[in-house]
PDB file of C-alpha atoms in Angstrom:
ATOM      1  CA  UNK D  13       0.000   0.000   0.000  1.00  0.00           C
ATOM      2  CA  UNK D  14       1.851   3.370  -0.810  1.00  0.00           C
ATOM      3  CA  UNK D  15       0.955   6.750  -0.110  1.00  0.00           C
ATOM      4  CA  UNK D  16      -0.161   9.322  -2.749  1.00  0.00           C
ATOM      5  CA  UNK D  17      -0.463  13.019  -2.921  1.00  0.00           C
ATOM      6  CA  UNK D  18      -4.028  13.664  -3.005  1.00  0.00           C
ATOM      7  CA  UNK D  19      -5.081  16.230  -6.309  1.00  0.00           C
ATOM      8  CA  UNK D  20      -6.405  19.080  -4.819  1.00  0.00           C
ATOM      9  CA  UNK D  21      -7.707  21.623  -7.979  1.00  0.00           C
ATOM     10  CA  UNK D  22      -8.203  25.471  -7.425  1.00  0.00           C
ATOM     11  CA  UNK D  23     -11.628  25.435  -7.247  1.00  0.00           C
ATOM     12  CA  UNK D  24     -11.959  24.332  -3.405  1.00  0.00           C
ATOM     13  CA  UNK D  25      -9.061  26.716  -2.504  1.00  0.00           C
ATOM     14  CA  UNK D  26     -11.029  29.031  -4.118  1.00  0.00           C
ATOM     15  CA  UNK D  27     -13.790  28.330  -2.429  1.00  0.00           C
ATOM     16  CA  UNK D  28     -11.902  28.301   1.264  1.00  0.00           C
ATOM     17  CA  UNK D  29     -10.867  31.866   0.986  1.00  0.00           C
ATOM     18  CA  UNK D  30     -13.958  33.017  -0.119  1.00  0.00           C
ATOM     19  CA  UNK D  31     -15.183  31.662   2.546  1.00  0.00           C
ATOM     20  CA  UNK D  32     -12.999  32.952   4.905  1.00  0.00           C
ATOM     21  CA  UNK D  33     -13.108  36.395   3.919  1.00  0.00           C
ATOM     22  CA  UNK D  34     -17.392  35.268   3.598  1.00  0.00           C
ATOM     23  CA  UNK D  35     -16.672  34.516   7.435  1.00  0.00           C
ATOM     24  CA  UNK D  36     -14.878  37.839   8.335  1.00  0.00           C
ATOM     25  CA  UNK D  37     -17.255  40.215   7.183  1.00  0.00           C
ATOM     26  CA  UNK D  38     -20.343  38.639   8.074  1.00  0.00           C
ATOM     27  CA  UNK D  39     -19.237  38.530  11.831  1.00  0.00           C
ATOM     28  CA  UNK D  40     -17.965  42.688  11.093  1.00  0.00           C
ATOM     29  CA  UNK D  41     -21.555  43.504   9.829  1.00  0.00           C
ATOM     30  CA  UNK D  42     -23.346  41.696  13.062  1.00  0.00           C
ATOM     31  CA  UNK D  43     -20.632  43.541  15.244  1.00  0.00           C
ATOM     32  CA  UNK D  44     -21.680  47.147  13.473  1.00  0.00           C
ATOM     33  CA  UNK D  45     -25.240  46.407  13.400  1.00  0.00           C
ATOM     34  CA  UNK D  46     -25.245  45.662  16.804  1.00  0.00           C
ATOM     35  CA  UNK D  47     -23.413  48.137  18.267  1.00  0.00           C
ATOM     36  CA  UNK D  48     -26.013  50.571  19.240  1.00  0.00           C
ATOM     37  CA  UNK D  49     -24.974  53.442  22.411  1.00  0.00           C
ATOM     38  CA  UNK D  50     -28.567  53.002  23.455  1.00  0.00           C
ATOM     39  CA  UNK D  51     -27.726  49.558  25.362  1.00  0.00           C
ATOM     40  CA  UNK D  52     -24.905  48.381  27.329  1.00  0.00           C
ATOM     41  CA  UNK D  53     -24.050  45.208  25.624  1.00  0.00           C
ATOM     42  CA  UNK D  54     -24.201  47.640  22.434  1.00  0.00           C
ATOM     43  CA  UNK D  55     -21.773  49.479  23.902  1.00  0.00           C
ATOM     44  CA  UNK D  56     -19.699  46.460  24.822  1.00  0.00           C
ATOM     45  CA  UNK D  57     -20.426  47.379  28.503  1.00  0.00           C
ATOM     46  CA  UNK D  58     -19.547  50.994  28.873  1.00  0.00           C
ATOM     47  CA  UNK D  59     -22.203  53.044  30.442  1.00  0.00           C
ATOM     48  CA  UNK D  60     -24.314  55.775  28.940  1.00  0.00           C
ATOM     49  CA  UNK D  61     -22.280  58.441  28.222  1.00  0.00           C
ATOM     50  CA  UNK D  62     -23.617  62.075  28.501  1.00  0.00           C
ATOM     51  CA  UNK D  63     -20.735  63.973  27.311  1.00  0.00           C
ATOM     52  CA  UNK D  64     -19.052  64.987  24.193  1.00  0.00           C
ATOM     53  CA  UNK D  65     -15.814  64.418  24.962  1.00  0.00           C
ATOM     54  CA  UNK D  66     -16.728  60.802  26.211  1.00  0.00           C
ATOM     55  CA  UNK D  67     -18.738  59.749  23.457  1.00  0.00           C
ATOM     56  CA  UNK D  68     -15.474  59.907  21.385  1.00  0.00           C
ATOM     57  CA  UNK D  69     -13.765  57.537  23.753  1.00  0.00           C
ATOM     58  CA  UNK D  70     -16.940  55.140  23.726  1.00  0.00           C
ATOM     59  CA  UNK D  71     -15.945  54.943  19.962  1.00  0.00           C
ATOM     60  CA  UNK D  72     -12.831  54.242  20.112  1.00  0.00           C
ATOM     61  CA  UNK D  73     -13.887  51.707  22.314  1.00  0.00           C
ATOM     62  CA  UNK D  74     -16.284  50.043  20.538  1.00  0.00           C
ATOM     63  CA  UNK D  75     -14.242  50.535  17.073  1.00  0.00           C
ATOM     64  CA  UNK D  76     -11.280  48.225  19.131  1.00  0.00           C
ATOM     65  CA  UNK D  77     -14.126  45.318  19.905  1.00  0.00           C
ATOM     66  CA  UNK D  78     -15.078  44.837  16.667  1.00  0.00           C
ATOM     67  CA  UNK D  79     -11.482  44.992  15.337  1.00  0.00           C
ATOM     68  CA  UNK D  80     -10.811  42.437  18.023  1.00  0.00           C
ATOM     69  CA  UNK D  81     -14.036  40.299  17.307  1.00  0.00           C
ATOM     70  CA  UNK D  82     -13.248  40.532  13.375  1.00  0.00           C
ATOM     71  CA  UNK D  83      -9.526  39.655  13.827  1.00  0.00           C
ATOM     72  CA  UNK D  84     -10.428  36.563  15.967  1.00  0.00           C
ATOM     73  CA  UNK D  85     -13.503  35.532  13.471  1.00  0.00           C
ATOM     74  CA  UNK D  86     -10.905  35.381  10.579  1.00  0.00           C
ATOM     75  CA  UNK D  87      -8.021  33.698  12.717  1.00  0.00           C
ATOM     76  CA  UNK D  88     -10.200  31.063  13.658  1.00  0.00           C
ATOM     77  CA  UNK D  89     -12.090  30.077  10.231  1.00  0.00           C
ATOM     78  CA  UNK D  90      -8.572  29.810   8.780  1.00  0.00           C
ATOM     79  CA  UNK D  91      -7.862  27.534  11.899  1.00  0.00           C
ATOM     80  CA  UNK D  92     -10.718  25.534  11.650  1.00  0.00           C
ATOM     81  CA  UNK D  93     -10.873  25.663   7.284  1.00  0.00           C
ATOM     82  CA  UNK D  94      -7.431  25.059   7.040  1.00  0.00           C
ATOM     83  CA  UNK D  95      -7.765  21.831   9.696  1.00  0.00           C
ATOM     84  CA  UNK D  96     -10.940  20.737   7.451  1.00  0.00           C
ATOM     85  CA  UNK D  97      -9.742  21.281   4.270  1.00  0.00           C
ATOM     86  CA  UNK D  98      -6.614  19.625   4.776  1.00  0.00           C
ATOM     87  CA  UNK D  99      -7.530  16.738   6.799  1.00  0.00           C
ATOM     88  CA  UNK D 100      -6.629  13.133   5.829  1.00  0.00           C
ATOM     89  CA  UNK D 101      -9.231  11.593   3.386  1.00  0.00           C
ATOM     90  CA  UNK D 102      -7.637   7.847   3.863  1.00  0.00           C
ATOM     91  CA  UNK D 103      -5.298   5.992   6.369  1.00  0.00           C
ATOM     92  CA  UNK D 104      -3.038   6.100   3.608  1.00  0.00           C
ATOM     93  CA  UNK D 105      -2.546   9.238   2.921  1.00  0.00           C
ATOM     94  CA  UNK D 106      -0.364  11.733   3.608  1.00  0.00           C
ATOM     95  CA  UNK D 107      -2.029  15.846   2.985  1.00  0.00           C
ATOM     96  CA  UNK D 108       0.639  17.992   0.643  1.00  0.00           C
ATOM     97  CA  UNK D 109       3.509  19.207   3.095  1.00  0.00           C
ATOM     98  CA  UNK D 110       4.103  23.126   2.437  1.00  0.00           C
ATOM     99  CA  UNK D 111       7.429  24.457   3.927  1.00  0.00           C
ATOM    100  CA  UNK D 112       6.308  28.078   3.682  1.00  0.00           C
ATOM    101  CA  UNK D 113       3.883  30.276   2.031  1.00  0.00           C
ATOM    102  CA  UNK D 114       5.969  33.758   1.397  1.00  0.00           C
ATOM    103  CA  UNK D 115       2.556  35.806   0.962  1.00  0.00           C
ATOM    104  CA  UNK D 116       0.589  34.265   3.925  1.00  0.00           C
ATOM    105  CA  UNK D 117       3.777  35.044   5.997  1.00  0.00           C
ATOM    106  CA  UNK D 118       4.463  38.903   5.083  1.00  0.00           C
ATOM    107  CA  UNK D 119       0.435  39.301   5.561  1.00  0.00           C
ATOM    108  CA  UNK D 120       0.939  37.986   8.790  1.00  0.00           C
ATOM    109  CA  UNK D 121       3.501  40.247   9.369  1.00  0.00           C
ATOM    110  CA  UNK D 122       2.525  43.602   7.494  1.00  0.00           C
ATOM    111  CA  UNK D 123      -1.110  43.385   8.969  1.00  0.00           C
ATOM    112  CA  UNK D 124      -0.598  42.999  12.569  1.00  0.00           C
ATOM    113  CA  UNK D 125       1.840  46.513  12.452  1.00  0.00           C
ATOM    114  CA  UNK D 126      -0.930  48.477  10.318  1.00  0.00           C
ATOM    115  CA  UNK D 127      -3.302  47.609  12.928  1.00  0.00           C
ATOM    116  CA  UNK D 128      -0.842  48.434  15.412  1.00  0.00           C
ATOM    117  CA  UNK D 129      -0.357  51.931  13.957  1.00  0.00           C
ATOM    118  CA  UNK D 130      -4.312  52.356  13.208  1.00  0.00           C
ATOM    119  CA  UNK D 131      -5.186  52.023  17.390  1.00  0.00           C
ATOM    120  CA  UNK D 132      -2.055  53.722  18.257  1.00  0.00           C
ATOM    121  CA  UNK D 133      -3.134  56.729  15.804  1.00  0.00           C
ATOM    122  CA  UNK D 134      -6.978  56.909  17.459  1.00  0.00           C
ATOM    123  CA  UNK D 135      -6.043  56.326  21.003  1.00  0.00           C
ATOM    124  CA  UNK D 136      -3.681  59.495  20.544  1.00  0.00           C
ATOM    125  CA  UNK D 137      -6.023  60.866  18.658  1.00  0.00           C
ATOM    126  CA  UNK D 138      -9.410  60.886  21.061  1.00  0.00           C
ATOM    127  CA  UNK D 139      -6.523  60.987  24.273  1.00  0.00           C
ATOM    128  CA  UNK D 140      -6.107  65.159  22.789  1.00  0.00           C
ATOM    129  CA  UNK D 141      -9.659  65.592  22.679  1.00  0.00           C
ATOM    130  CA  UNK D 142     -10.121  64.138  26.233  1.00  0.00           C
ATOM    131  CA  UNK D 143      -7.461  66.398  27.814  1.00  0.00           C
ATOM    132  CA  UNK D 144      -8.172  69.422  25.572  1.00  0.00           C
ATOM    133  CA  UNK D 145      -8.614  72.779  27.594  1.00  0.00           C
ATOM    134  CA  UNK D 146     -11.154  75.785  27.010  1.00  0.00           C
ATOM    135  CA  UNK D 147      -9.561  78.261  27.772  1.00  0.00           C
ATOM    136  CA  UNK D 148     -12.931  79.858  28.318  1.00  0.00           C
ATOM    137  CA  UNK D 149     -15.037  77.470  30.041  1.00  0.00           C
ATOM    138  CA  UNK D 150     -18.969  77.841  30.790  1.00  0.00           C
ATOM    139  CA  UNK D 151     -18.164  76.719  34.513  1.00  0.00           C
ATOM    140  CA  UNK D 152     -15.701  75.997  36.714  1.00  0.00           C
ATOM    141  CA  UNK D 153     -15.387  73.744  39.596  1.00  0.00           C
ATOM    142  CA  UNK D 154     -12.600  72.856  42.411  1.00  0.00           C
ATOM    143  CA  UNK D 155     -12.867  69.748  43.321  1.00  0.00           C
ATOM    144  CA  UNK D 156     -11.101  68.719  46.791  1.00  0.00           C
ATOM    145  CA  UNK D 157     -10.199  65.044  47.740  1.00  0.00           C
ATOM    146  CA  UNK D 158      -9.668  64.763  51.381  1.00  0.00           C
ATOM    147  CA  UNK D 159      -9.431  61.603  53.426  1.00  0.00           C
ATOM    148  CA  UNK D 160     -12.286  60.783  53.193  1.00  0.00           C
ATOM    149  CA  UNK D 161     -14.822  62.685  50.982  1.00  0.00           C
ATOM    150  CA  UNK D 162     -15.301  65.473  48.473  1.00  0.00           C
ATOM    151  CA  UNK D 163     -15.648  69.150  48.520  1.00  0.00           C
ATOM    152  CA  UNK D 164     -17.033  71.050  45.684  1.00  0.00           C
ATOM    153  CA  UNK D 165     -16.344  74.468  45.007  1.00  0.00           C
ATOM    154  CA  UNK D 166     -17.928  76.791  42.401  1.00  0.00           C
ATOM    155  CA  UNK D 167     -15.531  79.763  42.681  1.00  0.00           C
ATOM    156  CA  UNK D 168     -16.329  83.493  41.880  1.00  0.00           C
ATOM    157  CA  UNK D 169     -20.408  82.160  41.043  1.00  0.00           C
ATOM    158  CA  UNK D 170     -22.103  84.101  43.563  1.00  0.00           C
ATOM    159  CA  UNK D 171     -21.362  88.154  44.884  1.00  0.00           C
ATOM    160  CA  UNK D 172     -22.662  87.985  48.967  1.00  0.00           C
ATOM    161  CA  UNK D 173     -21.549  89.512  52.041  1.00  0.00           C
ATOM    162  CA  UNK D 174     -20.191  86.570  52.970  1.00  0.00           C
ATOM    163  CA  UNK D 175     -18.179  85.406  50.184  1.00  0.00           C
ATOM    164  CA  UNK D 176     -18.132  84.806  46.095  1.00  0.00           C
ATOM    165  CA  UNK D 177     -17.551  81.109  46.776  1.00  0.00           C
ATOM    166  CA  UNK D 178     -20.525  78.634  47.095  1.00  0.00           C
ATOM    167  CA  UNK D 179     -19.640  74.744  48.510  1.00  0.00           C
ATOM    168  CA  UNK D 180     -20.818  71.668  49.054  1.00  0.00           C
ATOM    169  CA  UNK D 181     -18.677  69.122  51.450  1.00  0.00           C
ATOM    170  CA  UNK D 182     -19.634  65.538  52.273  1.00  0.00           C
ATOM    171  CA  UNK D 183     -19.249  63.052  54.538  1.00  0.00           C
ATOM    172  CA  UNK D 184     -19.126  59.138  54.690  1.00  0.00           C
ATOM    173  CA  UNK D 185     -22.539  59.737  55.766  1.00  0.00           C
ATOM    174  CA  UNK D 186     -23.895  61.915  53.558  1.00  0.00           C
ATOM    175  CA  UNK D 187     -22.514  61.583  49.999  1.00  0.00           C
ATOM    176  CA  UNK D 188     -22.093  65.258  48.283  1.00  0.00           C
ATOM    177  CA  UNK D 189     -24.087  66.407  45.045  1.00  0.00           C
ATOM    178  CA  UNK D 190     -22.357  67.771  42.392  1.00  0.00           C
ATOM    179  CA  UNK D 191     -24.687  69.865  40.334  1.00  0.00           C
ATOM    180  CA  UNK D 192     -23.816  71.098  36.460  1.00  0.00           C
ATOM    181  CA  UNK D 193     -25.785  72.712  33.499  1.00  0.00           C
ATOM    182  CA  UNK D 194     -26.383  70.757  30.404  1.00  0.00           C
ATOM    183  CA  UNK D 195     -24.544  71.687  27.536  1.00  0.00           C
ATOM    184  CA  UNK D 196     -21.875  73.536  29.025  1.00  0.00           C
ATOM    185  CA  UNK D 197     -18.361  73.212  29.027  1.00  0.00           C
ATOM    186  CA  UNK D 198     -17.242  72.441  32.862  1.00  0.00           C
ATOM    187  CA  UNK D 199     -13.560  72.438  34.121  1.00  0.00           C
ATOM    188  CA  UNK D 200     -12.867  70.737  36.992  1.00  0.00           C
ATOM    189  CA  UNK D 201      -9.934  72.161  38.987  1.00  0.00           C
ATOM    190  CA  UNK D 202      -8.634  68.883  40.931  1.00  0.00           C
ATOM    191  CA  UNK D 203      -6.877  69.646  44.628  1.00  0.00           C
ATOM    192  CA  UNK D 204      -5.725  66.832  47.661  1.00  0.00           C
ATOM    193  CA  UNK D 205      -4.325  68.059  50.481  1.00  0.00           C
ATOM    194  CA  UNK D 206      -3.174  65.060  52.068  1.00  0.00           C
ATOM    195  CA  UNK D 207      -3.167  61.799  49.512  1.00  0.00           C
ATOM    196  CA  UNK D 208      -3.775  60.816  45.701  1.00  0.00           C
ATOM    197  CA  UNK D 209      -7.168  60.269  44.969  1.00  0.00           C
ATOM    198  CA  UNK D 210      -9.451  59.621  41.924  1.00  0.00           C
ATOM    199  CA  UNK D 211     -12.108  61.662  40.410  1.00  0.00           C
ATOM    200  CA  UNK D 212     -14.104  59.780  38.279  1.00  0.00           C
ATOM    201  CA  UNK D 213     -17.659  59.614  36.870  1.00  0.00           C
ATOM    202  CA  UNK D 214     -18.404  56.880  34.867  1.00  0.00           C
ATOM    203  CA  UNK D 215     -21.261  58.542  32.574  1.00  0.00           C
ATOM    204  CA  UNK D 216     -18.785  61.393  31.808  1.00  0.00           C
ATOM    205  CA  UNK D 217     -15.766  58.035  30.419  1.00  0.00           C
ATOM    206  CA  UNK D 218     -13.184  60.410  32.236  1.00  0.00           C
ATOM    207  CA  UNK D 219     -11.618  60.248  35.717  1.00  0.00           C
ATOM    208  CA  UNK D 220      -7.943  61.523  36.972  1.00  0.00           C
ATOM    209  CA  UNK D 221      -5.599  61.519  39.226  1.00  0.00           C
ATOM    210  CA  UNK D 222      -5.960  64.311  42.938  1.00  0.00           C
ATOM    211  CA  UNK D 223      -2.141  64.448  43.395  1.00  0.00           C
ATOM    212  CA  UNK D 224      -1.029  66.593  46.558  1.00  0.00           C
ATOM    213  CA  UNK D 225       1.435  69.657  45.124  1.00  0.00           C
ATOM    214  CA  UNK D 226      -0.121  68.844  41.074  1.00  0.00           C
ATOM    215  CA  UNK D 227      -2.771  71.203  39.578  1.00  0.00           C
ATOM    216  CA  UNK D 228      -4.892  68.700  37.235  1.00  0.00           C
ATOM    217  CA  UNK D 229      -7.762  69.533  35.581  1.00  0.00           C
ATOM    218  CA  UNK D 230      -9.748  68.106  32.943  1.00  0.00           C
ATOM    219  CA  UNK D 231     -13.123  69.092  30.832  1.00  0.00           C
ATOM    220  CA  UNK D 232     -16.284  67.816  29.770  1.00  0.00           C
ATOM    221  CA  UNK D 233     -19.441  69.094  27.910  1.00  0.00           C
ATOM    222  CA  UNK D 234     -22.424  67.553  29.490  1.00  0.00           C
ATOM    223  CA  UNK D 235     -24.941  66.506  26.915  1.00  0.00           C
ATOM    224  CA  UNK D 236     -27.716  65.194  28.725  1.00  0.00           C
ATOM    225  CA  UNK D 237     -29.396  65.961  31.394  1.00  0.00           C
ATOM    226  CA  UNK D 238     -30.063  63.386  34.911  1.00  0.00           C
ATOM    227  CA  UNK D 239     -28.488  61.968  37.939  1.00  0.00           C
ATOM    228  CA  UNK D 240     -25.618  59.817  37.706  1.00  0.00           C
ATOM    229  CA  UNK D 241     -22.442  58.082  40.059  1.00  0.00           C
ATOM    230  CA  UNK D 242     -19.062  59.238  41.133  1.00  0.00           C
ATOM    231  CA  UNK D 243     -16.326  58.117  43.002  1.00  0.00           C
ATOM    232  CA  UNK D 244     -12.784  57.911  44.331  1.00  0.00           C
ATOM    233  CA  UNK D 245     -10.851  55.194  41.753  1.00  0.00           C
ATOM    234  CA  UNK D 246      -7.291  55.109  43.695  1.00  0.00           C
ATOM    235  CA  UNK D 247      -6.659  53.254  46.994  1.00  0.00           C
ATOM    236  CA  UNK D 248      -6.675  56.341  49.113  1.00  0.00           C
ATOM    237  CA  UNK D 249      -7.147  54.850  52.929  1.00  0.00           C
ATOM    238  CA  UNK D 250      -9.023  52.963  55.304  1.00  0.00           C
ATOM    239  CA  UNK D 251     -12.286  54.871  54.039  1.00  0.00           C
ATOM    240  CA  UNK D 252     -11.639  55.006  50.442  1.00  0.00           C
ATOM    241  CA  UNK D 253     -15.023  52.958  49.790  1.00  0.00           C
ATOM    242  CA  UNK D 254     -17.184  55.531  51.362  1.00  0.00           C
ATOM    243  CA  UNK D 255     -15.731  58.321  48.746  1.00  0.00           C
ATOM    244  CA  UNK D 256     -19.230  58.697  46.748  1.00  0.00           C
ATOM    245  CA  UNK D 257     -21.114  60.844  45.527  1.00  0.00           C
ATOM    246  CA  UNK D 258     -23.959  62.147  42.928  1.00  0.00           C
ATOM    247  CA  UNK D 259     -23.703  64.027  39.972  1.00  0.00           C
ATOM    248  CA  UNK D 260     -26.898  66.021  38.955  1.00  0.00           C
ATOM    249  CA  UNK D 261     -27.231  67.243  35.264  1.00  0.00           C
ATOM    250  CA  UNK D 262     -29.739  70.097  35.143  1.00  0.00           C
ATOM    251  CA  UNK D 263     -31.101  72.778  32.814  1.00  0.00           C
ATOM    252  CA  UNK D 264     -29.155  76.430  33.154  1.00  0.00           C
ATOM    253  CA  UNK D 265     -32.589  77.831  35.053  1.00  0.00           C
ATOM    254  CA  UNK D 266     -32.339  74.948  38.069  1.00  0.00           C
ATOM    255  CA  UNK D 267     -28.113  75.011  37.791  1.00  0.00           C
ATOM    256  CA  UNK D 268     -28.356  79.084  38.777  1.00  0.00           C
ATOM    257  CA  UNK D 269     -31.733  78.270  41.412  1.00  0.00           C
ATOM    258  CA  UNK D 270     -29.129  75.987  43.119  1.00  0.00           C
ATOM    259  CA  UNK D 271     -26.379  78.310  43.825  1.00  0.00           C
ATOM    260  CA  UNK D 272     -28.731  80.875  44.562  1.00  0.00           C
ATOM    261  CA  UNK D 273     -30.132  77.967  47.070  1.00  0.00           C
ATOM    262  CA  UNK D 274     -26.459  77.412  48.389  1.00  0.00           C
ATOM    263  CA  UNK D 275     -25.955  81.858  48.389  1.00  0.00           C
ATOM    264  CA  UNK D 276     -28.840  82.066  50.807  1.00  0.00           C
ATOM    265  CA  UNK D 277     -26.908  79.701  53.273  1.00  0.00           C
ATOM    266  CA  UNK D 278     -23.309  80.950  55.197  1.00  0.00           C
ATOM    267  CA  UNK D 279     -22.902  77.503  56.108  1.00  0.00           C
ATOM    268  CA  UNK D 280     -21.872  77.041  51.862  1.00  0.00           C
ATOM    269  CA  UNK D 281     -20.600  79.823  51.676  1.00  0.00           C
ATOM    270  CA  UNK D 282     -16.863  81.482  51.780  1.00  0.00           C
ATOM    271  CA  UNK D 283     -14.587  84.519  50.421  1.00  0.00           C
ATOM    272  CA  UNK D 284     -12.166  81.600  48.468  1.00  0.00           C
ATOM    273  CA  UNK D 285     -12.468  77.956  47.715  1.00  0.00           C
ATOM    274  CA  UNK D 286     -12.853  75.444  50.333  1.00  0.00           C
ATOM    275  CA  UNK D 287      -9.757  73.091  50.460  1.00  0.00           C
ATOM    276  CA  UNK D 288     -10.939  70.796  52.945  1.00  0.00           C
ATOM    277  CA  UNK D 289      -9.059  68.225  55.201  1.00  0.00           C
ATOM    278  CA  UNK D 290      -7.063  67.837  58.136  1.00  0.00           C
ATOM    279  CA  UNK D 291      -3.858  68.414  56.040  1.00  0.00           C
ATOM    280  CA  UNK D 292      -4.929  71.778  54.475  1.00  0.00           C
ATOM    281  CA  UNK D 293      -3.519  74.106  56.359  1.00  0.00           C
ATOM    282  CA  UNK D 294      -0.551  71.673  58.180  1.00  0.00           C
ATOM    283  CA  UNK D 295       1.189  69.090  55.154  1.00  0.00           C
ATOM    284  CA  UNK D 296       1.478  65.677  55.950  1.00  0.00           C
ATOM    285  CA  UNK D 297       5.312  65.262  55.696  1.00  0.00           C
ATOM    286  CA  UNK D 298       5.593  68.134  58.328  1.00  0.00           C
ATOM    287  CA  UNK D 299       3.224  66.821  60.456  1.00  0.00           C
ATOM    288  CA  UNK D 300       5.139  63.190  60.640  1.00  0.00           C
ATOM    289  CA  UNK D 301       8.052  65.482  61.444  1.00  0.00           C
ATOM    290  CA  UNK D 302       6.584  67.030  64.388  1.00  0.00           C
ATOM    291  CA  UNK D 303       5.257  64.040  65.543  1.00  0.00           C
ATOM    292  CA  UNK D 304       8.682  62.399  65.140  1.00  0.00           C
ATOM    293  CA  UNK D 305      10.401  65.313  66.854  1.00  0.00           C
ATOM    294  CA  UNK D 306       7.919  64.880  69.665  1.00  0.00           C
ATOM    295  CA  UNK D 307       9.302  61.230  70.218  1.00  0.00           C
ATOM    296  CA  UNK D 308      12.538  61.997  70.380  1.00  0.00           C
TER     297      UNK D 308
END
């Protein structure tokens, strides 16, 4: 009994590739007809985003899942074809041994750097647009991260006896509200005046880093109006968990109604921003120092 090359014609290779690239694109079309913002697994589990610099990041992010998805589909029907069409047809046969194939290998090779260099060009691309600055913004807030809750200033908003600086400080207790107009341009002024903390808000796809000594900011332009979550995202302390609170979303009328709430009240009211914290006024480094001076 000897062994024989089987005949393999062009038709069926033909017919594999097509297949293949049949395979590829009809997984890309599912992936772009469902990928709809108006439900989570359309949005490959992001949450609804209600600003305008975030709804360029939920692109990108959704553009790199069905680039992924796609990829995979094609590497696995060319798995799975090329283990089907290829398979042994007899015990005594042995398929065609191929040493190399010079144009499967520089597509290999070639295809994997252009997508390299496609995410690399729109994650630097929507990165600008998420740190771009206004230098003009509609509002502006300071935003204090203190072990272990938030303080929210709206600086030079209000013109009282008592101050032109209207607050809101929480506890782990009673989580702050953060209140902003809808399509507006907001700059948030990010202060810590003992640890790095987090602010983040998951509707807004945007959150950075409250570093002691740093002046970060970042902007957004709301969209959409409602209530939504925020939190602390670094390890900050024993109660980093309790670091909460709400973000409110509200038309221009009910966004100048609440500061003229908070005016009406000296308890939110002061002549300059609110830094909040035990550290404010005494750093933490010289405070070990004393204390270590103290032991000696």
């Amino acid at each position: 009994m000897g062994l024989r090359h089987p005949e393999r014609t062009a038709g069926p290779s033909r017919r594999f590739r097509r297949a293949t690239v049949l395979a590829g694109v009809v997984v890309l079309a599912l992936g772009l007809t469902g990928c709809s913002d108006e439900t989570q697994a359309g949005r490959f589990g992001m949450p609804e985003i209600v600003t305008k610099q975030g709804q360029d990041n939920l692109d990108l992010w959704q553009g790199a899942w069905i680039a992924a998805l796609a990829t995979g589909a094609v590497t696995w029907a060319l798995i799975l074809g090329a283990v089907w069409y290829f398979r042994r047809r007899s015990d005594d046969e042995v398929p065609v041994q191929t040493r190399y194939n010079l144009p499967v290998e520089i597509f290999y090779t070639i295809f994997p750097i252009i997508m390299v260099i496609v995410f690399f060009s729109h994650t630097v691309r929507v990165q600008n647009t998420m740190l771009e600055i206004d230098p003009h913004p509609d509002v502006t807030v300071k935003v204090v991260g203190q072990k272990w809750q938030w303080t929210f200033n709206y600086p030079d908003s209000v013109d009282t006896p008592d101050g032109t600086n209207v607050y809101v400080a929480g506890t782990g207790d009673d989580r702050p509200l953060l209140v902003l107009p809808v399509d507006s341009t907001i700059e948030f002024d990010l202060y810590s005046p003992d640890v790095i903390h987090d602010f983040g808000v998951p509707a807004f796809a945007m959150r950075m880093d409250v570093v002691p000594g740093r002046d970060n900011k970042f902007q957004v332009t709301t969209t959409e109006t409602g209530t939504f979550a925020g939190k602390c995202f670094e390890l900050c302390g024993a109660y980093h968990s309790r670091m909460l609170f709400d973000v409110k979303v509200v038309s221009q009328a009910d966004y100048e109604a609440y500061l003229a709430e908070l005016a009406a009240d000296p308890d939110h009211v002061s002549e300059a921003p609110v830094v909040g914290g035990a550290y404010s006024e005494t750093p933490v480094l010289e405070d070990l120092n004393n204390t270590e001076g103290e032991d000696e």
